[in-house]
Structures are given as C-alpha cells and as structure tokens.
C-alpha cells in the first residue's frame, strides 16, 4: 500500500524521489491517473476524412482512433476480442474496416464485429457478435484536439481543462485555430514520464543554463538568456497553475523564440499583425500574452511549446522509460512559408535531432536512472522557487506566479498528482473544486 | 526511376576516399573545417523516418515522411557553432561516433560536375559510460566538383530504417 501523503509536500514544494522509480507507485499512477485523466490522442488535421485512423497509446494501452461516417470520432483498444492479437498494424491510414491478422475477424469503422470466417459452420449459433465489438474508449475534443478517457465518471474534457482554457484559447483559437503537422516522430527516453512533463510545465530556470550552447549559437529572443548572462527582467513573464494540474510559463514577446534572421522577422511580423485580431476575437487580457513564448503541459503527459512550436506526448513504458511522440504545431492561418520555417525551427530545436531536445534528455535520464541507488532514491526534490509569491489570477481564475522564472506550476502539478493518487473516484476529486487553491496559497 | 550511368573506376575510388575522409573529419570533431571545405553553400541536408502504412492504402492523405533533420547551410552552421561554443556539456566528455559506409554506388549526375552517390551506413555512437547506440540508414548524396577540382556535398537525403529512435536522438553527424 502506497502512503500517498508521504510523496508530495505541497506547502513546502517537495516531492519524494521514489515517485520517479518505484514500481508500486507507477502501478497506482496507471490506475488513478492514466485510468481517469484525459489523454491526448490525435488532432482533426491527422484524421480529416471518413475512415481515417491513427494508432496511439493511452498510458500503456494501445488505442485505435477512427473518423466515423457521420464525422464523429471513436477510439478502441487495438486488440481483437477473439484471442487478443493486434487488429491494426499500421500507424495511420484510411480504411473501410479492420480485419484481425490472426483468424480474420472483421470489425467496422464503428468497432462492431461485422464478420467471422465460417461463422455458421464453426460456431453455429454460439457467438453473440453484438457483444464482441472492439472495446470502445470515451473521446472528446477541444478545438480539434482529441483526448480519450477510460473513466465514464470523469468530467467533460472542457471542464477538465477548466479555467486553463483561457490560456489554451490564445493559440488554439486566437487566430482561427491550430493544427499538427505530419506523422509524429517517435523516440525512446529512459526517464520517468513526469520528468519531461514537469520540465515543460514550468521550468524557465534551466533554459539559460542547460541550453546555454544552443541559445548562444541560435540567437533569437531566447538567445539572450544563454549561459545565465541575463535573468529575464522583472515583469518579463508569468507562471500559471490550474485546477487539474495543467500549467504554463510565459515569457512575454519572445514568440519567435529561436528563429533569427529573415525567419525570425517573418515570425515577429505575424505575431505583431495578429495581436489586435486576438484582442478582438478573445480579449485584450489574452492578447497581451499572444506573441509570447509558452512552455506548458496538460496534465498528465501532454506538453507543448508555443513559439518553438512543438507538441509532445510522453507515453509511459514502465516507471523508467517513455516513448515520446513529437509533432510540429502551427496556427492554421499562417502563410505556408511561415509554417515551413516554423517546422524547420522545431526540428532544429525540439525534434528528434533537435539541439535543445538533446540537452534536455541527458538531464532527464540521469534524474531517473540514479534512483537505482537505495540511498539516492530515499531523497526528496525541491521546487520552492517563488514559494509564497503566488496569488489568484483575477483575469483567468487560475493561480499565477508573477515572474518569468519560478516553480509555481511544478507545485500545482504535484498538488494535482497527489490529489489523483489519493482520491477514490472523480466524485471525491469534484468535492475539492472549491478548495484546491488553499494549500498552494497557504491559506 | 531514371536510369543512371555508373562512373569510371578512378572516380569511384576518388568518391569513396572523399566519403571516408568526411567521416574521419567528423569523428575528429573538425566540424568547422568540414562545413567550410566539404559542404556547398546551397546544401540541403535531410533525414527522414517513414511512418508505417499498409501497402494497399492509397486513400490516406497524410504525409508519410517523418522528418528528423531538415537543414540548410545556415542551420548546419548553427549546429557547428553549438559545438564551438565551449559550453556544450552534453558532448563533454566527448562522444565517439564511428561510421561504416558500404554498398557504395556512384553515378554520373545531371551535369558533368555532379555525382549521385548511394550508400548504406551503420553508425555506432558512444557517450557517457553506458550508452552505445547503433543507427542503420541509407544515404542518397549529390556531390559537386568545384572550379578548384574538389568535391563538395550539395545534397544529402538520409533514410533511417528504424521507425522510432531507440538511440535517444539523431543529433550526431549522419
């Protein structure tokens, strides 16, 4: 039995190192977090047409996501209900149905079992085909981004995102929508799934140091941070944490990020031209953040950078390994020339050969693997930066840390993490809706 | 595919020696020298992985190529500058990268000064104490002979076999 209270100290911003290593904690995470949080599946732009499908993971479960004949989307566990073989071996495509490779049981786009070879001859009347469809998973979308959930008692996706939508809308809605480009790159990292999630959710501190060489070489608005020569000035950014643990750090007016020269100028021009449109479509308050650089995670394992334009899912593969899915993300209405430049910049920074991606992965792996030592794993980790400086954000309803660098969203992530691990069910989590801020604000 | 004409034996040997020299230069971390002396200014340097699709599926409209690298000269210059910065702690202590280049075919290119070069590569990369990573890929190169008679890399398309990156990343000279 895992003593959840001993794992996270929210008020003092500390976490037990065991959460990055122990098998029993990982099993609890699969059940209580991956078993009932909304997990990213795919985007409208990947499966636009009837019969389009993509295969992905929810936690360790392989999932097939399919565009239906009525335009809706359904998702199924990717195994045959007969003897459990994988149904679809491709990663994406377009199909009229899905046939298992083992005995040829055939399923429709809607997952129903349509035909069984020699059914009459070999089964007679035994088989109840209407109960043997592929096992369906609940799905919902927000602005074209599809997520799945194993728990039918979970709140709707829009409510799960909650007040955090205020920050999502800035780029998901502000200029007419966002889209993912191409199939995902896939890579294995030997680290715990929470390590990159916490890094993306709110670690502006490491940027100038971990990425010193990359920033120095690349220029662009983030380049000035290289080697910790400069701290972002007072009022240069904020960090946010929200009800269900989603968080974001924003560095104002750093949108072109690591694009310099002509490409940087093209990006800067786009942001400047569109800021008034965002103000009109959303609000002045949201437009203030548009054109900034966002580092963010949607709880539990979906991270993105806006400005460096990467969109990632950290699929867990045991407590010590993840499979990373990486896409480029762009605003739909960007001119093609800018989309291409953004994609090249993403590949250079956070793609599978990315200069900054390689910096991060080295840290992430050692942060996990050193825990094999029994004396190392008993330690605690510190995320106390900016402790006591947070307050409620009147504009968005979230908690805000009023500096570019701080660990507010770390603390919010692990607060939510503890809440999920402790709660018996979603009703128990809902009961905390009115008081989730108390511990973080120490009141 | 258009029929390509193989080159004379002397040119084949010359190209082979240039490719071997290139890998040795990169192995010895002579990045700037490589960029300045062996790479054309209009270089296109790409690496792709392929998404798994069913053979008969011709209806899906999504891209199949998964780019890992898509660089021009300026991008390669930034990567070299990263190594020259004196701050690149991920390669300190140094990594060791050894290329094996085989199945070499050399053809006459579109102009008398260009050669189309196919090869298979296996690259073994060691870093830190325990990380040994092997990458298997094909390269389609175009090398161009300059006015000085020297061959320089004008285009490289790397086609990586492994669908996922088991060896951490593709951030090494491919």
Coordinates of C-alpha atoms in Angstrom, one line a residue, chain A:
Chain A
X1 CA 0.0 0.0 0.0
X2 CA 1.5 3.3 -1.1
X3 CA 1.3 6.1 1.5
X4 CA 0.4 8.9 -0.9
X5 CA 0.7 11.7 1.6
X6 CA 4.3 11.0 2.1
X7 CA 5.1 11.5 -1.5
X8 CA 4.3 15.2 -2.1
X9 CA 4.6 18.1 0.3
X10 CA 2.6 20.9 -1.4
X11 CA 3.1 23.7 1.1
X12 CA 6.8 23.3 1.2
X13 CA 7.2 22.4 -2.5
X14 CA 8.9 19.0 -2.2
X15 CA 8.4 15.6 -3.7
X16 CA 9.8 12.1 -2.8
X17 CA 12.3 10.8 -5.3
X18 CA 10.5 7.4 -5.1
X19 CA 7.8 8.7 -7.4
X20 CA 10.3 8.6 -10.3
X21 CA 11.3 5.0 -9.6
X22 CA 9.1 2.7 -7.6
X23 CA 7.0 0.0 -9.4
X24 CA 4.1 0.1 -6.9
X25 CA 3.7 3.9 -7.3
X26 CA 3.8 3.5 -11.1
X27 CA 1.0 0.9 -11.0
X28 CA -1.0 3.3 -8.9
X29 CA -0.4 6.1 -11.5
X30 CA -1.6 3.8 -14.3
X31 CA -4.8 3.2 -12.4
X32 CA -5.5 6.5 -10.8
X33 CA -4.0 9.0 -13.3
X34 CA -3.9 7.3 -16.7
X35 CA -7.0 5.4 -15.9
X36 CA -9.1 8.5 -15.4
X37 CA -7.5 11.7 -16.8
X38 CA -8.0 12.9 -20.3
X39 CA -5.1 11.7 -22.5
X40 CA -4.2 13.2 -25.9
X41 CA -5.0 11.0 -28.9
X42 CA -4.8 13.0 -32.1
X43 CA -5.9 16.1 -34.0
X44 CA -8.5 16.7 -36.6
X45 CA -5.7 17.5 -39.1
X46 CA -4.4 13.9 -38.8
X47 CA -7.7 12.2 -39.5
X48 CA -9.7 14.6 -41.6
X49 CA -11.7 12.1 -43.8
X50 CA -14.2 9.3 -43.1
X51 CA -12.3 6.1 -42.4
X52 CA -9.0 7.9 -41.5
X53 CA -7.4 6.3 -38.4
X54 CA -4.3 6.7 -36.2
X55 CA -2.9 4.4 -33.6
X56 CA -1.5 5.7 -30.4
X57 CA -1.4 5.0 -26.6
X58 CA -3.3 5.9 -23.6
X59 CA -0.9 5.1 -20.8
X60 CA 0.4 1.7 -21.8
X61 CA -2.8 0.7 -23.6
X62 CA -2.7 0.8 -27.5
X63 CA -5.6 2.7 -29.0
X64 CA -7.0 3.0 -32.5
X65 CA -8.7 6.3 -33.2
X66 CA -11.1 6.4 -36.2
X67 CA -13.1 9.1 -38.1
X68 CA -16.7 7.8 -38.3
X69 CA -19.1 8.0 -41.3
X70 CA -21.0 10.8 -39.5
X71 CA -17.9 12.8 -39.0
X72 CA -17.5 12.0 -35.3
X73 CA -14.5 10.2 -33.8
X74 CA -14.4 6.9 -31.9
X75 CA -11.5 5.2 -30.2
X76 CA -11.0 1.5 -29.4
X77 CA -8.4 -0.7 -27.7
X78 CA -6.4 -2.1 -30.6
X79 CA -6.9 -5.8 -29.9
X80 CA -9.1 -8.5 -31.3
X81 CA -11.9 -9.6 -28.9
X82 CA -11.3 -13.2 -30.1
X83 CA -7.8 -14.1 -28.9
X84 CA -6.2 -10.7 -28.3
X85 CA -4.0 -10.1 -31.3
X86 CA -3.4 -6.6 -32.5
X87 CA -6.0 -5.5 -35.1
X88 CA -4.2 -2.7 -36.9
X89 CA -0.5 -3.0 -37.6
X90 CA -0.2 0.3 -39.5
X91 CA 0.3 3.6 -37.6
X92 CA -2.2 5.6 -39.6
X93 CA -4.2 5.3 -42.8
X94 CA -7.7 5.1 -44.3
X95 CA -9.8 2.0 -44.1
X96 CA -13.4 0.7 -44.6
X97 CA -13.0 -1.6 -41.7
X98 CA -10.3 -3.5 -39.7
X99 CA -9.5 -7.2 -40.0
X100 CA -7.5 -9.1 -37.4
X101 CA -4.5 -10.9 -38.9
X102 CA -4.9 -14.0 -36.7
X103 CA -8.2 -15.6 -37.8
X104 CA -9.8 -12.8 -39.8
X105 CA -12.4 -11.4 -37.5
X106 CA -13.5 -8.2 -39.2
X107 CA -14.6 -5.0 -37.4
X108 CA -16.4 -2.0 -38.9
X109 CA -15.2 1.6 -38.6
X110 CA -17.5 1.8 -35.5
X111 CA -15.7 -1.1 -33.9
X112 CA -18.6 -3.5 -34.3
X113 CA -17.8 -7.2 -35.1
X114 CA -19.1 -7.5 -38.7
X115 CA -18.0 -10.8 -39.9
X116 CA -16.3 -14.0 -38.6
X117 CA -14.9 -16.5 -41.2
X118 CA -17.1 -19.6 -41.4
X119 CA -19.2 -18.4 -38.6
X120 CA -22.2 -20.7 -39.2
X121 CA -20.1 -23.7 -39.9
X122 CA -17.7 -23.4 -36.9
X123 CA -19.7 -21.6 -34.3
X124 CA -23.3 -22.4 -35.1
X125 CA -25.4 -20.0 -33.0
X126 CA -23.0 -19.7 -30.1
X127 CA -21.3 -16.4 -31.0
X128 CA -23.0 -13.2 -29.8
X129 CA -21.4 -10.9 -32.3
X130 CA -23.1 -7.8 -30.9
X131 CA -21.2 -8.2 -27.7
X132 CA -17.9 -8.8 -29.3
X133 CA -17.1 -5.4 -30.8
X134 CA -13.7 -3.7 -30.2
X135 CA -13.7 -2.2 -26.7
X136 CA -14.6 1.5 -27.0
X137 CA -12.9 4.3 -25.2
X138 CA -14.6 7.6 -24.4
X139 CA -13.4 10.5 -26.5
X140 CA -14.0 14.3 -26.7
X141 CA -12.3 17.1 -28.5
X142 CA -11.4 20.7 -27.7
X143 CA -10.8 23.0 -30.7
X144 CA -9.9 19.9 -32.9
X145 CA -7.6 18.3 -30.3
X146 CA -9.0 14.8 -29.4
X147 CA -8.5 13.3 -26.0
X148 CA -9.6 9.9 -24.6
X149 CA -10.6 8.9 -21.1
X150 CA -11.1 5.4 -19.5
X151 CA -13.4 6.8 -16.8
X152 CA -17.0 7.5 -17.6
X153 CA -17.5 9.4 -14.4
X154 CA -14.7 11.9 -15.4
X155 CA -15.9 15.5 -16.1
X156 CA -16.2 16.6 -19.8
X157 CA -12.9 17.5 -21.4
X158 CA -13.8 21.2 -21.5
X159 CA -14.4 21.1 -17.7
X160 CA -11.2 19.1 -17.1
X161 CA -9.3 21.8 -18.9
X162 CA -11.4 24.3 -17.0
X163 CA -10.0 27.8 -16.4
X164 CA -6.8 26.7 -18.1
X165 CA -8.7 27.1 -21.4
X166 CA -8.2 30.8 -21.0
X167 CA -4.5 30.2 -21.9
X168 CA -5.2 27.5 -24.4
X169 CA -7.6 29.6 -26.4
X170 CA -4.8 32.2 -27.0
X171 CA -3.2 29.9 -29.5
X172 CA -5.9 27.2 -30.1
X173 CA -8.5 29.9 -31.1
X174 CA -6.8 33.3 -31.2
X175 CA -6.1 33.5 -34.9
X176 CA -8.5 30.9 -36.2
X177 CA -7.1 27.6 -34.8
X178 CA -4.1 25.4 -34.6
X179 CA -3.1 22.2 -36.3
X180 CA -0.5 19.5 -36.0
X181 CA 1.9 18.8 -39.0
X182 CA 2.7 15.3 -40.2
X183 CA 3.1 11.9 -38.5
X184 CA 4.7 12.1 -35.1
X185 CA 8.4 11.4 -34.7
X186 CA 8.8 8.7 -32.1
X187 CA 11.7 8.2 -29.7
X188 CA 12.5 6.3 -26.5
X189 CA 14.0 8.1 -23.5
X190 CA 15.0 6.2 -20.4
X191 CA 13.3 8.6 -18.0
X192 CA 10.1 8.7 -15.9
X193 CA 7.1 10.3 -17.6
X194 CA 6.8 13.1 -15.0
X195 CA 10.3 14.4 -15.6
X196 CA 9.7 16.0 -19.0
X197 CA 6.1 16.9 -18.0
X198 CA 7.4 19.0 -15.1
X199 CA 10.2 20.5 -17.2
X200 CA 7.8 21.7 -19.9
X201 CA 5.2 22.8 -17.4
X202 CA 7.2 25.4 -15.7
X203 CA 11.0 25.3 -15.9
X204 CA 12.2 28.6 -17.4
X205 CA 15.1 28.3 -14.9
X206 CA 17.0 25.7 -16.9
X207 CA 16.7 27.5 -20.2
X208 CA 19.7 29.8 -19.9
X209 CA 21.9 27.1 -18.4
X210 CA 21.0 23.6 -19.8
X211 CA 20.7 25.2 -23.3
X212 CA 23.5 27.7 -23.0
X213 CA 25.4 26.5 -26.0
X214 CA 22.3 26.1 -28.2
X215 CA 21.0 29.5 -27.3
X216 CA 24.3 31.2 -27.9
X217 CA 24.5 29.5 -31.4
X218 CA 21.0 30.2 -32.5
X219 CA 20.2 33.8 -31.5
X220 CA 16.5 34.9 -31.5
X221 CA 14.6 36.4 -28.5
X222 CA 15.5 33.5 -26.2
X223 CA 19.2 33.7 -27.2
X224 CA 19.9 36.5 -24.7
X225 CA 19.4 34.0 -21.9
X226 CA 22.5 31.9 -22.9
X227 CA 24.8 31.0 -20.1
X228 CA 22.7 32.8 -17.5
X229 CA 24.3 36.1 -18.5
X230 CA 20.9 37.7 -18.0
X231 CA 17.9 37.0 -15.8
X232 CA 14.6 37.8 -17.6
X233 CA 13.8 41.3 -16.2
X234 CA 11.1 42.0 -13.6
X235 CA 7.7 41.6 -15.2
X236 CA 9.1 39.7 -18.2
X237 CA 6.7 36.8 -17.7
X238 CA 4.4 34.7 -15.5
X239 CA 3.7 31.1 -14.5
X240 CA 0.3 29.6 -14.1
X241 CA -1.2 26.5 -12.5
X242 CA -4.8 25.4 -12.7
X243 CA -7.4 23.2 -11.0
X244 CA -6.4 19.9 -12.6
X245 CA -2.7 20.4 -12.7
X246 CA -2.2 21.9 -16.2
X247 CA 0.3 24.7 -16.2
X248 CA 2.1 27.2 -18.4
X249 CA 5.1 29.6 -18.2
X250 CA 5.0 32.6 -20.5
X251 CA 7.9 34.8 -21.5
X252 CA 6.4 37.9 -22.9
X253 CA 7.2 38.9 -26.5
X254 CA 9.6 36.0 -27.0
X255 CA 7.3 34.3 -29.6
X256 CA 9.9 34.0 -32.4
X257 CA 12.0 32.2 -29.8
X258 CA 15.0 30.7 -31.5
X259 CA 14.2 31.9 -35.0
X260 CA 16.6 34.6 -36.1
X261 CA 17.4 36.5 -39.3
X262 CA 14.7 36.5 -42.0
X263 CA 12.7 33.7 -40.4
X264 CA 12.7 35.4 -37.1
X265 CA 11.5 38.7 -38.7
X266 CA 8.7 36.8 -40.5
X267 CA 7.5 35.2 -37.2
X268 CA 7.7 38.5 -35.4
X269 CA 5.7 40.2 -38.1
X270 CA 3.0 37.5 -37.9
X271 CA 2.6 37.9 -34.1
X272 CA 2.5 41.7 -34.3
X273 CA -0.1 41.7 -37.1
X274 CA -2.3 39.2 -35.3
X275 CA -2.2 40.6 -31.8
X276 CA -5.1 43.0 -32.4
X277 CA -7.1 40.2 -34.0
X278 CA -6.7 38.1 -30.9
X279 CA -7.8 41.0 -28.8
X280 CA -10.9 41.3 -30.9
X281 CA -11.7 37.6 -31.0
X282 CA -10.9 36.8 -27.4
X283 CA -10.0 39.7 -25.1
X284 CA -7.4 42.4 -24.5
X285 CA -6.1 40.5 -21.5
X286 CA -5.5 37.3 -23.6
X287 CA -4.0 39.3 -26.5
X288 CA -1.4 40.6 -24.0
X289 CA 0.1 37.1 -23.9
X290 CA -0.2 36.4 -27.6
X291 CA 3.3 36.6 -29.2
X292 CA 4.9 35.3 -26.0
X293 CA 6.8 32.0 -25.7
X294 CA 4.7 29.4 -23.8
X295 CA 6.1 26.3 -22.1
X296 CA 3.3 24.1 -20.9
X297 CA 1.9 20.8 -20.0
X298 CA -1.7 19.5 -19.9
X299 CA -1.9 17.0 -17.0
X300 CA -0.7 14.3 -17.1
X301 CA 1.6 13.8 -20.0
X302 CA 0.9 16.2 -22.9
X303 CA 3.3 19.1 -23.3
X304 CA 3.8 21.9 -25.8
X305 CA 5.9 24.9 -26.5
X306 CA 4.3 27.8 -28.3
X307 CA 7.0 29.8 -30.1
X308 CA 9.2 26.8 -30.5
X309 CA 6.1 25.1 -31.7
X310 CA 6.5 21.5 -30.6
X311 CA 3.6 19.4 -29.3
X312 CA 4.5 16.2 -27.4
X313 CA 3.1 13.3 -25.6
X314 CA 5.3 11.4 -23.1
X315 CA 3.8 7.8 -23.1
X316 CA 4.9 5.9 -20.1
X317 CA 6.6 2.5 -20.6
X318 CA 7.2 1.4 -17.1
X319 CA 8.5 3.8 -14.4
X320 CA 11.9 4.3 -16.0
X321 CA 11.1 4.7 -19.7
X322 CA 8.9 6.8 -22.0
X323 CA 8.0 6.9 -25.7
X324 CA 7.9 10.4 -27.0
X325 CA 5.5 11.4 -29.8
X326 CA 6.5 14.7 -31.3
X327 CA 4.6 16.9 -33.8
X328 CA 5.2 20.4 -35.1
X329 CA 2.3 22.7 -34.3
X330 CA 1.3 25.8 -36.3
X331 CA -1.5 28.3 -36.5
X332 CA -3.8 27.2 -39.4
X333 CA -3.8 30.7 -40.9
X334 CA -0.1 31.2 -41.0
X335 CA 1.2 31.5 -44.6
X336 CA 2.8 28.3 -45.9
X337 CA 6.2 30.0 -46.0
X338 CA 6.0 30.7 -42.2
X339 CA 4.6 27.2 -41.5
X340 CA 7.7 25.7 -43.3
X341 CA 10.1 28.0 -41.3
X342 CA 8.4 27.1 -38.0
X343 CA 8.7 23.4 -38.9
X344 CA 12.4 23.7 -39.7
X345 CA 12.9 25.6 -36.5
X346 CA 11.0 23.0 -34.4
X347 CA 13.1 20.2 -36.0
X348 CA 16.3 22.1 -35.2
X349 CA 15.3 22.7 -31.6
X350 CA 12.9 20.1 -30.2
X351 CA 12.7 17.4 -33.0
X352 CA 14.4 14.0 -32.8
X353 CA 17.7 15.6 -33.9
X354 CA 16.9 18.8 -32.0
X355 CA 19.7 20.7 -30.4
X356 CA 17.7 21.6 -27.2
X357 CA 15.9 18.2 -27.1
X358 CA 19.3 16.5 -26.8
X359 CA 20.3 18.8 -24.0
X360 CA 17.1 18.0 -22.0
X361 CA 17.1 14.3 -22.5
X362 CA 20.5 13.9 -20.9
X363 CA 19.3 15.6 -17.7
X364 CA 16.0 13.7 -17.7
X365 CA 17.7 10.3 -18.0
X366 CA 20.1 10.9 -15.1
X367 CA 17.3 12.3 -13.0
X368 CA 15.6 8.9 -13.3
X369 CA 18.4 6.4 -13.5
X370 CA 20.4 7.5 -10.5
X371 CA 17.4 6.4 -8.4
X372 CA 18.5 2.8 -8.6
X373 CA 20.8 3.7 -5.7
X374 CA 18.9 2.9 -2.4
X375 CA 20.4 6.0 -0.8
X376 CA 19.7 8.3 -3.7
X377 CA 16.0 7.2 -4.1
X378 CA 15.1 7.9 -0.5
X379 CA 15.8 11.7 -1.0
X380 CA 13.4 14.5 -1.7
X381 CA 13.3 17.0 -4.5
X382 CA 13.0 20.7 -4.2
X383 CA 10.6 23.1 -6.1
X384 CA 10.5 26.1 -3.7
X385 CA 11.3 28.9 -6.1
X386 CA 8.8 31.7 -5.7
X387 CA 7.1 30.0 -2.8
X388 CA 4.7 32.4 -1.2
X389 CA 4.6 34.8 -4.2
X390 CA 1.5 33.3 -5.9
X391 CA -1.9 34.8 -5.9
X392 CA -5.3 34.2 -7.7
X393 CA -5.3 35.5 -11.2
X394 CA -8.4 37.7 -11.5
X395 CA -8.3 37.5 -15.3
X396 CA -8.2 33.7 -15.8
X397 CA -9.3 32.2 -12.5
X398 CA -6.0 30.2 -12.1
X399 CA -3.1 30.7 -9.7
X400 CA -0.4 33.0 -11.0
X401 CA 3.3 33.3 -10.1
X402 CA 4.2 36.8 -11.1
X403 CA 7.7 36.2 -12.5
X404 CA 9.2 34.6 -15.6
X405 CA 11.2 32.2 -13.6
X406 CA 9.7 30.2 -10.7
X407 CA 8.3 26.9 -9.7
X408 CA 4.6 27.7 -9.2
X409 CA 3.4 25.3 -11.9
X410 CA 5.6 22.5 -10.6
X411 CA 3.9 22.8 -7.2
X412 CA 0.5 22.9 -8.9
X413 CA 1.3 19.8 -11.0
X414 CA 2.3 17.8 -7.9
X415 CA -0.6 19.0 -5.9
X416 CA -2.9 17.6 -8.6
X417 CA -0.8 14.5 -8.8
X418 CA -1.3 13.8 -5.1
X419 CA -5.0 14.5 -5.3
X420 CA -5.5 12.0 -8.2
X421 CA -3.4 9.3 -6.4
X422 CA -5.4 9.8 -3.2
X423 CA -8.9 10.1 -4.5
X424 CA -11.2 7.0 -4.7
X425 CA -13.1 8.4 -7.6
X426 CA -14.0 11.5 -9.6
X427 CA -16.7 12.4 -7.1
X428 CA -14.1 12.7 -4.4
X429 CA -12.0 14.9 -6.7
X430 CA -15.0 17.1 -7.6
X431 CA -15.6 17.7 -3.8
X432 CA -12.3 19.6 -3.8
X433 CA -13.3 22.0 -6.5
X434 CA -13.8 24.9 -4.1
X435 CA -10.7 24.4 -2.0
X436 CA -7.9 23.3 -4.4
X437 CA -6.1 26.7 -4.2
X438 CA -5.9 26.8 -0.4
X439 CA -2.8 24.7 0.1
X440 CA -0.9 26.4 -2.8
X441 CA -1.7 29.8 -1.4
X442 CA -1.0 28.7 2.1
X443 CA -4.4 29.9 3.5

